[in-house]
mmCIF file of C-alpha atoms and ligand atoms in Angstrom:
data_model
loop_
_atom_site.group_PDB
_atom_site.id
_atom_site.type_symbol
_atom_site.label_atom_id
_atom_site.label_comp_id
_atom_site.label_asym_id
_atom_site.label_seq_id
_atom_site.Cartn_x
_atom_site.Cartn_y
_atom_site.Cartn_z
ATOM 1 C CA UNK A 92 68.935 -71.463 122.352
ATOM 2 C CA UNK A 93 66.055 -71.401 123.933
ATOM 3 C CA UNK A 94 65.214 -75.175 125.435
ATOM 4 C CA UNK A 95 66.022 -75.343 128.929
ATOM 5 C CA UNK A 96 69.603 -77.653 129.311
ATOM 6 C CA UNK A 97 69.695 -77.774 132.703
ATOM 7 C CA UNK A 98 67.816 -76.227 135.649
ATOM 8 C CA UNK A 99 69.168 -75.642 139.156
ATOM 9 C CA UNK A 100 67.122 -74.905 142.071
ATOM 10 C CA UNK A 101 68.059 -74.189 145.294
ATOM 11 C CA UNK A 102 71.234 -76.731 145.621
ATOM 12 C CA UNK A 103 72.546 -77.448 148.941
ATOM 13 C CA UNK A 104 75.081 -79.716 149.427
ATOM 14 C CA UNK A 105 77.076 -80.602 153.022
ATOM 15 C CA UNK A 106 80.383 -82.669 153.761
ATOM 16 C CA UNK A 107 81.361 -84.078 156.934
ATOM 17 C CA UNK A 108 84.094 -82.008 158.789
ATOM 18 C CA UNK A 109 86.917 -84.792 159.602
ATOM 19 C CA UNK A 110 88.123 -85.189 163.590
ATOM 20 C CA UNK A 111 85.452 -82.853 164.664
ATOM 21 C CA UNK A 112 82.875 -83.708 166.388
ATOM 22 C CA UNK A 113 79.390 -81.551 166.962
ATOM 23 C CA UNK A 114 78.918 -81.268 170.883
ATOM 24 C CA UNK A 115 75.905 -79.588 170.431
ATOM 25 C CA UNK A 116 73.947 -82.897 168.823
ATOM 26 C CA UNK A 117 72.146 -84.433 171.834
ATOM 27 C CA UNK A 118 72.698 -88.206 170.620
ATOM 28 C CA UNK A 119 72.713 -91.183 172.928
ATOM 29 C CA UNK A 120 74.885 -94.524 172.463
ATOM 30 C CA UNK A 121 74.275 -96.410 169.863
ATOM 31 C CA UNK A 122 74.553 -92.887 168.069
ATOM 32 C CA UNK A 123 77.356 -91.230 169.472
ATOM 33 C CA UNK A 124 79.456 -91.793 166.363
ATOM 34 C CA UNK A 125 77.345 -89.736 164.098
ATOM 35 C CA UNK A 126 78.256 -86.646 166.370
ATOM 36 C CA UNK A 127 79.598 -85.129 163.421
ATOM 37 C CA UNK A 128 80.212 -81.295 162.295
ATOM 38 C CA UNK A 129 79.031 -80.578 158.778
ATOM 39 C CA UNK A 130 80.602 -77.569 156.117
ATOM 40 C CA UNK A 131 78.352 -76.072 153.682
ATOM 41 C CA UNK A 132 79.928 -76.806 150.399
ATOM 42 C CA UNK A 133 77.120 -75.860 148.149
ATOM 43 C CA UNK A 134 74.831 -73.102 149.256
ATOM 44 C CA UNK A 135 71.633 -72.419 147.917
ATOM 45 C CA UNK A 136 72.730 -72.542 144.164
ATOM 46 C CA UNK A 137 70.091 -71.391 141.817
ATOM 47 C CA UNK A 138 70.376 -71.409 137.685
ATOM 48 C CA UNK A 139 69.304 -72.461 134.355
ATOM 49 C CA UNK A 140 71.612 -73.303 131.136
ATOM 50 C CA UNK A 141 69.966 -72.723 127.728
ATOM 51 C CA UNK A 142 70.838 -75.488 125.223
ATOM 52 C CA UNK A 143 73.430 -74.808 122.936
ATOM 53 C CA UNK A 144 74.966 -72.588 125.861
ATOM 54 C CA UNK A 145 78.436 -72.600 127.325
ATOM 55 C CA UNK A 146 78.301 -71.712 130.640
ATOM 56 C CA UNK A 147 81.238 -71.495 132.614
ATOM 57 C CA UNK A 148 81.905 -71.684 136.493
ATOM 58 C CA UNK A 149 84.609 -69.682 137.994
ATOM 59 C CA UNK A 150 85.500 -69.633 141.557
ATOM 60 C CA UNK A 151 88.783 -70.059 143.789
ATOM 61 C CA UNK A 152 90.141 -73.774 144.924
ATOM 62 C CA UNK A 153 87.092 -75.303 147.060
ATOM 63 C CA UNK A 154 84.876 -73.038 146.384
ATOM 64 C CA UNK A 155 82.421 -75.749 145.193
ATOM 65 C CA UNK A 156 82.504 -75.934 141.444
ATOM 66 C CA UNK A 157 83.451 -79.723 141.010
ATOM 67 C CA UNK A 158 80.827 -80.556 143.461
ATOM 68 C CA UNK A 159 78.586 -79.053 141.495
ATOM 69 C CA UNK A 160 79.344 -80.404 138.450
ATOM 70 C CA UNK A 161 79.283 -84.066 139.958
ATOM 71 C CA UNK A 162 75.709 -83.258 141.594
ATOM 72 C CA UNK A 163 74.694 -82.342 137.712
ATOM 73 C CA UNK A 164 76.333 -85.402 136.411
ATOM 74 C CA UNK A 165 74.588 -87.816 139.213
ATOM 75 C CA UNK A 166 77.305 -88.912 141.074
ATOM 76 C CA UNK A 167 76.641 -87.396 143.691
ATOM 77 C CA UNK A 168 73.031 -86.667 145.276
ATOM 78 C CA UNK A 169 72.192 -82.786 146.625
ATOM 79 C CA UNK A 170 71.069 -82.332 150.372
ATOM 80 C CA UNK A 171 68.281 -79.927 149.158
ATOM 81 C CA UNK A 172 67.023 -79.184 145.780
ATOM 82 C CA UNK A 173 65.962 -79.939 142.171
ATOM 83 C CA UNK A 174 68.473 -80.381 139.197
ATOM 84 C CA UNK A 175 66.525 -81.285 136.180
ATOM 85 C CA UNK A 176 68.802 -82.138 132.670
ATOM 86 C CA UNK A 177 66.460 -81.600 129.537
ATOM 87 C CA UNK A 178 63.418 -81.844 132.003
ATOM 88 C CA UNK A 179 64.445 -85.231 133.487
ATOM 89 C CA UNK A 180 64.754 -85.648 137.326
ATOM 90 C CA UNK A 181 68.766 -86.126 137.766
ATOM 91 C CA UNK A 182 67.557 -88.479 141.134
ATOM 92 C CA UNK A 183 64.445 -90.203 139.942
ATOM 93 C CA UNK A 184 65.645 -90.301 135.660
ATOM 94 C CA UNK A 185 69.207 -91.194 136.902
ATOM 95 C CA UNK A 186 69.631 -93.492 133.745
ATOM 96 C CA UNK A 187 68.356 -91.544 131.017
ATOM 97 C CA UNK A 188 70.088 -88.459 132.404
ATOM 98 C CA UNK A 189 73.120 -90.527 132.173
ATOM 99 C CA UNK A 190 72.818 -91.335 128.940
ATOM 100 C CA UNK A 191 73.154 -87.468 127.505
ATOM 101 C CA UNK A 192 75.726 -86.730 129.659
ATOM 102 C CA UNK A 193 79.495 -86.971 128.784
ATOM 103 C CA UNK A 194 81.607 -85.627 131.648
ATOM 104 C CA UNK A 195 85.616 -84.531 131.591
ATOM 105 C CA UNK A 196 87.551 -84.210 134.900
ATOM 106 C CA UNK A 197 91.139 -84.108 136.089
ATOM 107 C CA UNK A 198 90.849 -87.375 137.529
ATOM 108 C CA UNK A 199 89.289 -89.330 134.678
ATOM 109 C CA UNK A 200 89.585 -93.170 135.180
ATOM 110 C CA UNK A 201 91.190 -94.877 132.050
ATOM 111 C CA UNK A 202 92.458 -98.866 132.150
ATOM 112 C CA UNK A 203 95.577 -98.225 132.662
ATOM 113 C CA UNK A 204 97.565 -101.200 130.942
ATOM 114 C CA UNK A 205 95.278 -100.334 127.984
ATOM 115 C CA UNK A 206 96.285 -98.044 125.326
ATOM 116 C CA UNK A 207 94.437 -94.609 124.610
ATOM 117 C CA UNK A 208 93.311 -96.088 121.730
ATOM 118 C CA UNK A 209 91.943 -99.486 123.382
ATOM 119 C CA UNK A 210 90.617 -97.548 126.207
ATOM 120 C CA UNK A 211 88.581 -95.307 123.073
ATOM 121 C CA UNK A 212 87.371 -98.271 121.665
ATOM 122 C CA UNK A 213 86.040 -99.827 124.216
ATOM 123 C CA UNK A 214 84.449 -96.713 125.402
ATOM 124 C CA UNK A 215 82.819 -96.144 121.749
ATOM 125 C CA UNK A 216 81.341 -99.810 122.072
ATOM 126 C CA UNK A 217 79.634 -98.947 125.471
ATOM 127 C CA UNK A 218 78.126 -96.139 123.638
ATOM 128 C CA UNK A 219 77.227 -98.504 120.572
ATOM 129 C CA UNK A 220 79.470 -97.548 118.027
ATOM 130 C CA UNK A 221 80.554 -99.899 116.090
ATOM 131 C CA UNK A 222 84.512 -101.013 116.515
ATOM 132 C CA UNK A 223 86.233 -99.881 113.122
ATOM 133 C CA UNK A 224 83.738 -96.533 113.314
ATOM 134 C CA UNK A 225 84.871 -96.203 116.685
ATOM 135 C CA UNK A 226 88.347 -96.253 116.074
ATOM 136 C CA UNK A 227 88.436 -94.286 112.940
ATOM 137 C CA UNK A 228 86.765 -91.274 115.127
ATOM 138 C CA UNK A 229 89.306 -92.143 118.075
ATOM 139 C CA UNK A 230 92.012 -91.471 115.928
ATOM 140 C CA UNK A 231 90.320 -88.582 113.817
ATOM 141 C CA UNK A 232 89.601 -86.495 117.420
ATOM 142 C CA UNK A 233 93.213 -87.629 118.746
ATOM 143 C CA UNK A 234 94.257 -85.850 115.850
ATOM 144 C CA UNK A 235 92.519 -82.949 116.124
ATOM 145 C CA UNK A 236 93.537 -82.388 119.538
ATOM 146 C CA UNK A 237 96.959 -82.431 118.439
ATOM 147 C CA UNK A 238 97.685 -85.818 120.040
ATOM 148 C CA UNK A 239 100.994 -87.672 118.727
ATOM 149 C CA UNK A 240 98.791 -90.530 117.148
ATOM 150 C CA UNK A 241 102.082 -92.794 116.763
ATOM 151 C CA UNK A 242 101.464 -93.160 120.779
ATOM 152 C CA UNK A 243 98.100 -94.199 120.678
ATOM 153 C CA UNK A 244 99.008 -97.782 121.150
ATOM 154 C CA UNK A 245 101.117 -97.117 123.924
ATOM 155 C CA UNK A 246 99.617 -97.754 127.783
ATOM 156 C CA UNK A 247 97.842 -95.289 128.975
ATOM 157 C CA UNK A 248 100.040 -95.286 132.015
ATOM 158 C CA UNK A 249 103.515 -94.290 130.298
ATOM 159 C CA UNK A 250 101.628 -91.120 128.947
ATOM 160 C CA UNK A 251 102.039 -87.984 130.028
ATOM 161 C CA UNK A 252 99.489 -86.258 131.948
ATOM 162 C CA UNK A 253 98.144 -83.675 129.247
ATOM 163 C CA UNK A 254 98.064 -86.758 126.762
ATOM 164 C CA UNK A 255 96.222 -88.710 129.329
ATOM 165 C CA UNK A 256 93.735 -85.688 129.154
ATOM 166 C CA UNK A 257 93.609 -85.172 125.414
ATOM 167 C CA UNK A 258 92.249 -89.025 125.901
ATOM 168 C CA UNK A 259 89.891 -88.034 128.610
ATOM 169 C CA UNK A 260 88.367 -85.213 125.991
ATOM 170 C CA UNK A 261 88.291 -87.419 123.119
ATOM 171 C CA UNK A 262 86.538 -89.920 124.930
ATOM 172 C CA UNK A 263 83.610 -87.604 125.606
ATOM 173 C CA UNK A 264 83.858 -86.390 122.530
ATOM 174 C CA UNK A 265 83.193 -89.481 120.826
ATOM 175 C CA UNK A 266 79.505 -89.877 120.377
ATOM 176 C CA UNK A 267 77.943 -86.400 119.786
ATOM 177 C CA UNK A 268 77.114 -85.086 123.203
ATOM 178 C CA UNK A 269 74.198 -83.252 124.525
ATOM 179 C CA UNK A 270 75.130 -82.032 127.286
ATOM 180 C CA UNK A 271 79.000 -81.779 128.253
ATOM 181 C CA UNK A 272 80.233 -81.236 131.438
ATOM 182 C CA UNK A 273 84.037 -80.447 131.354
ATOM 183 C CA UNK A 274 85.424 -79.924 134.690
ATOM 184 C CA UNK A 275 89.202 -77.856 134.392
ATOM 185 C CA UNK A 276 89.140 -79.746 130.609
ATOM 186 C CA UNK A 277 93.208 -77.849 129.449
ATOM 187 C CA UNK A 278 94.012 -78.030 133.006
ATOM 188 C CA UNK A 279 97.493 -78.838 132.612
ATOM 189 C CA UNK A 280 97.932 -78.511 128.921
ATOM 190 C CA UNK A 281 100.582 -76.721 126.861
ATOM 191 C CA UNK A 282 99.105 -73.774 125.196
ATOM 192 C CA UNK A 283 99.012 -75.061 121.420
ATOM 193 C CA UNK A 284 97.080 -77.987 123.226
ATOM 194 C CA UNK A 285 94.908 -75.705 125.544
ATOM 195 C CA UNK A 286 94.420 -73.819 121.817
ATOM 196 C CA UNK A 287 93.619 -77.118 119.901
ATOM 197 C CA UNK A 288 91.119 -77.874 122.722
ATOM 198 C CA UNK A 289 89.197 -74.542 123.170
ATOM 199 C CA UNK A 290 88.819 -74.789 119.240
ATOM 200 C CA UNK A 291 87.297 -78.203 119.273
ATOM 201 C CA UNK A 292 84.825 -77.194 121.969
ATOM 202 C CA UNK A 293 83.804 -74.154 120.004
ATOM 203 C CA UNK A 294 83.539 -76.924 116.961
ATOM 204 C CA UNK A 295 81.177 -79.306 119.163
ATOM 205 C CA UNK A 296 78.917 -76.147 120.233
ATOM 206 C CA UNK A 297 78.776 -74.667 116.353
ATOM 207 C CA UNK A 298 78.072 -78.052 114.956
ATOM 208 C CA UNK A 299 76.279 -80.306 117.427
ATOM 209 C CA UNK A 300 74.487 -77.498 119.441
ATOM 210 C CA UNK A 301 75.672 -79.414 122.685
ATOM 211 C CA UNK A 302 75.223 -77.583 126.063
ATOM 212 C CA UNK A 303 78.499 -77.622 127.775
ATOM 213 C CA UNK A 304 78.988 -76.485 131.480
ATOM 214 C CA UNK A 305 82.799 -75.671 132.010
ATOM 215 C CA UNK A 306 85.167 -74.948 135.064
ATOM 216 C CA UNK A 307 88.175 -73.497 134.325
ATOM 217 C CA UNK A 308 90.996 -71.728 136.717
ATOM 218 C CA UNK A 309 92.320 -69.915 132.862
ATOM 219 C CA UNK A 310 90.219 -65.753 132.707
ATOM 220 C CA UNK A 311 90.811 -65.832 129.060
ATOM 221 C CA UNK A 312 89.786 -69.568 128.245
ATOM 222 C CA UNK A 313 86.383 -68.257 130.289
ATOM 223 C CA UNK A 314 86.281 -65.466 128.594
ATOM 224 C CA UNK A 315 87.040 -66.812 124.901
ATOM 225 C CA UNK A 316 84.610 -69.929 125.067
ATOM 226 C CA UNK A 317 81.805 -68.774 127.335
ATOM 227 C CA UNK A 318 79.038 -67.343 126.551
ATOM 228 C CA UNK A 319 77.878 -66.679 130.107
ATOM 229 C CA UNK A 320 80.057 -67.202 133.316
ATOM 230 C CA UNK A 321 78.640 -67.940 137.432
ATOM 231 C CA UNK A 322 81.082 -66.424 139.714
ATOM 232 C CA UNK A 323 80.999 -69.170 142.692
ATOM 233 C CA UNK A 324 82.561 -68.260 145.546
ATOM 234 C CA UNK A 325 82.451 -70.455 149.063
ATOM 235 C CA UNK A 326 79.539 -72.166 147.268
ATOM 236 C CA UNK A 327 77.560 -69.377 146.475
ATOM 237 C CA UNK A 328 76.492 -67.839 143.243
ATOM 238 C CA UNK A 329 77.722 -64.508 143.283
ATOM 239 C CA UNK A 330 76.570 -63.361 139.870
ATOM 240 C CA UNK A 331 75.763 -64.608 136.897
ATOM 241 C CA UNK A 332 76.302 -63.103 133.214
ATOM 242 C CA UNK A 333 78.067 -62.292 130.114
ATOM 243 C CA UNK A 334 81.967 -62.169 130.252
ATOM 244 C CA UNK A 335 81.193 -58.419 129.132
ATOM 245 C CA UNK A 336 78.541 -57.571 131.058
ATOM 246 C CA UNK A 337 80.413 -58.667 133.756
ATOM 247 C CA UNK A 338 83.783 -56.677 132.957
ATOM 248 C CA UNK A 339 81.325 -53.583 132.284
ATOM 249 C CA UNK A 340 79.735 -53.827 135.608
ATOM 250 C CA UNK A 341 82.939 -54.436 137.516
ATOM 251 C CA UNK A 342 84.569 -51.557 135.359
ATOM 252 C CA UNK A 343 82.154 -48.947 136.892
ATOM 253 C CA UNK A 344 82.151 -50.346 140.212
ATOM 254 C CA UNK A 345 86.329 -49.979 140.412
ATOM 255 C CA UNK A 346 85.986 -46.485 138.578
ATOM 256 C CA UNK A 347 88.590 -47.945 135.900
ATOM 257 C CA UNK A 348 88.382 -47.475 132.217
ATOM 258 C CA UNK A 349 89.668 -50.782 131.593
ATOM 259 C CA UNK A 350 89.012 -54.114 133.543
ATOM 260 C CA UNK A 351 90.081 -57.892 132.436
ATOM 261 C CA UNK A 352 88.509 -61.002 133.722
ATOM 262 C CA UNK A 353 91.262 -61.089 136.461
ATOM 263 C CA UNK A 354 89.566 -58.306 138.124
ATOM 264 C CA UNK A 355 86.367 -59.587 137.666
ATOM 265 C CA UNK A 356 87.190 -62.443 139.246
ATOM 266 C CA UNK A 357 89.024 -60.795 142.273
ATOM 267 C CA UNK A 358 86.580 -58.104 142.553
ATOM 268 C CA UNK A 359 83.354 -60.510 143.264
ATOM 269 C CA UNK A 360 85.246 -63.147 144.582
ATOM 270 C CA UNK A 361 86.742 -60.924 147.349
ATOM 271 C CA UNK A 362 90.386 -61.632 147.039
ATOM 272 C CA UNK A 363 92.705 -58.751 147.296
ATOM 273 C CA UNK A 364 95.029 -57.988 144.461
ATOM 274 C CA UNK A 365 97.990 -56.897 146.800
ATOM 275 C CA UNK A 366 97.428 -59.731 149.296
ATOM 276 C CA UNK A 367 97.190 -62.161 146.175
ATOM 277 C CA UNK A 368 100.336 -61.224 144.406
ATOM 278 C CA UNK A 369 102.154 -60.957 147.795
HETATM 279 N N1 ATP B 121 83.666 -86.443 149.216
HETATM 280 C C1 ATP B 121 83.815 -85.571 149.935
HETATM 281 N N2 ATP B 121 84.171 -85.173 151.445
HETATM 282 C C2 ATP B 121 84.459 -84.192 151.675
HETATM 283 N N3 ATP B 121 84.580 -83.405 151.232
HETATM 284 C C3 ATP B 121 84.582 -82.797 149.998
HETATM 285 C C4 ATP B 121 84.520 -83.890 149.172
HETATM 286 N N4 ATP B 121 84.422 -83.928 147.758
HETATM 287 C C5 ATP B 121 84.759 -82.039 148.129
HETATM 288 N N5 ATP B 121 84.908 -82.073 149.570
HETATM 289 C C6 ATP B 121 85.382 -80.537 149.922
HETATM 290 O O1 ATP B 121 84.236 -79.882 149.363
HETATM 291 C C7 ATP B 121 84.945 -78.508 149.291
HETATM 292 C C8 ATP B 121 84.914 -78.037 147.705
HETATM 293 O O2 ATP B 121 85.654 -79.153 146.668
HETATM 294 P P1 ATP B 121 85.365 -79.002 144.575
HETATM 295 O O3 ATP B 121 86.193 -80.045 144.874
HETATM 296 O O4 ATP B 121 84.115 -78.588 144.565
HETATM 297 O O5 ATP B 121 86.118 -77.649 145.056
HETATM 298 P P2 ATP B 121 86.557 -77.248 143.432
HETATM 299 O O6 ATP B 121 85.730 -75.753 143.356
HETATM 300 O O7 ATP B 121 86.348 -77.688 142.065
HETATM 301 O O8 ATP B 121 88.314 -76.820 143.835
HETATM 302 P P3 ATP B 121 89.121 -76.714 142.807
HETATM 303 O O9 ATP B 121 89.155 -75.297 142.053
HETATM 304 O O10 ATP B 121 90.339 -76.437 143.878
HETATM 305 O O11 ATP B 121 89.004 -77.996 141.632
HETATM 306 C C9 ATP B 121 86.860 -78.356 149.323
HETATM 307 O O12 ATP B 121 86.248 -77.897 150.795
HETATM 308 C C10 ATP B 121 86.942 -79.948 149.651
HETATM 309 O O13 ATP B 121 87.961 -80.483 150.430
#
């Protein structure tokens, strides 16, 4: 686990605040419409993920997790900082980096009129997998994820959200990925399906020594899957450590005998338990 797989150094990203004008900017016509206000979504984030590691990112809604994942996957350009994937710069060596990455997100795009199997076969061809081989592998993975195989020929648009999510995961696992970016991979799945997907993620890590960066709102999942966790709040990494160490730290800080990952999350993101349960 010593090779560095992903390195993020001093990453910043801002977006435009819609409908807000920055009156402090002294711009004249024709640049007056550039008097925009910005807000920081990712602020000075630094971390390293080693090969074969499952690295989790936990944080409240809107804390910048997906933005960070999208920058690592070359879909967004950081305003500042450097991201390297196995030593390659995500901006300068974008195409090479893309070949190493498979990403799953809740907004996965498909050919909606085509079936799950057709979508997966198409993806397999893109990765140079021979057609028969691709179909066989697709069915194997779908079965492994608990997808009802009799639905494999149903158009994507007629599948439930959870089923579509499983197809998105299957697509990311069709080829042996070097770096998997899983943005809330189990959101919307029932408990059994969640467990199937989690088991498969662990299997991919074990068998392919794949590096996995994962975001989730499921504290149990984070604890079960991740070797280390980063807690992000308002775009800043608050702490990075193993789930066990995070729990021990919060246990001491709170003066309790036992704490859960929820306690860790609430403590480190500053969310008040009482406020949150109201
Ligand atoms: N393309 C964009 N343009 C403007 N604002 C954006 C854009 N993408 C994200 N944002 C804003 O950036 C902030 C962080 O969004 P992001 O999706 O990274 O959060 P997140 O931590 O993944 O949230 P969630 O847990 O809800 O998925 C939010 O305020 C969001 O509205």
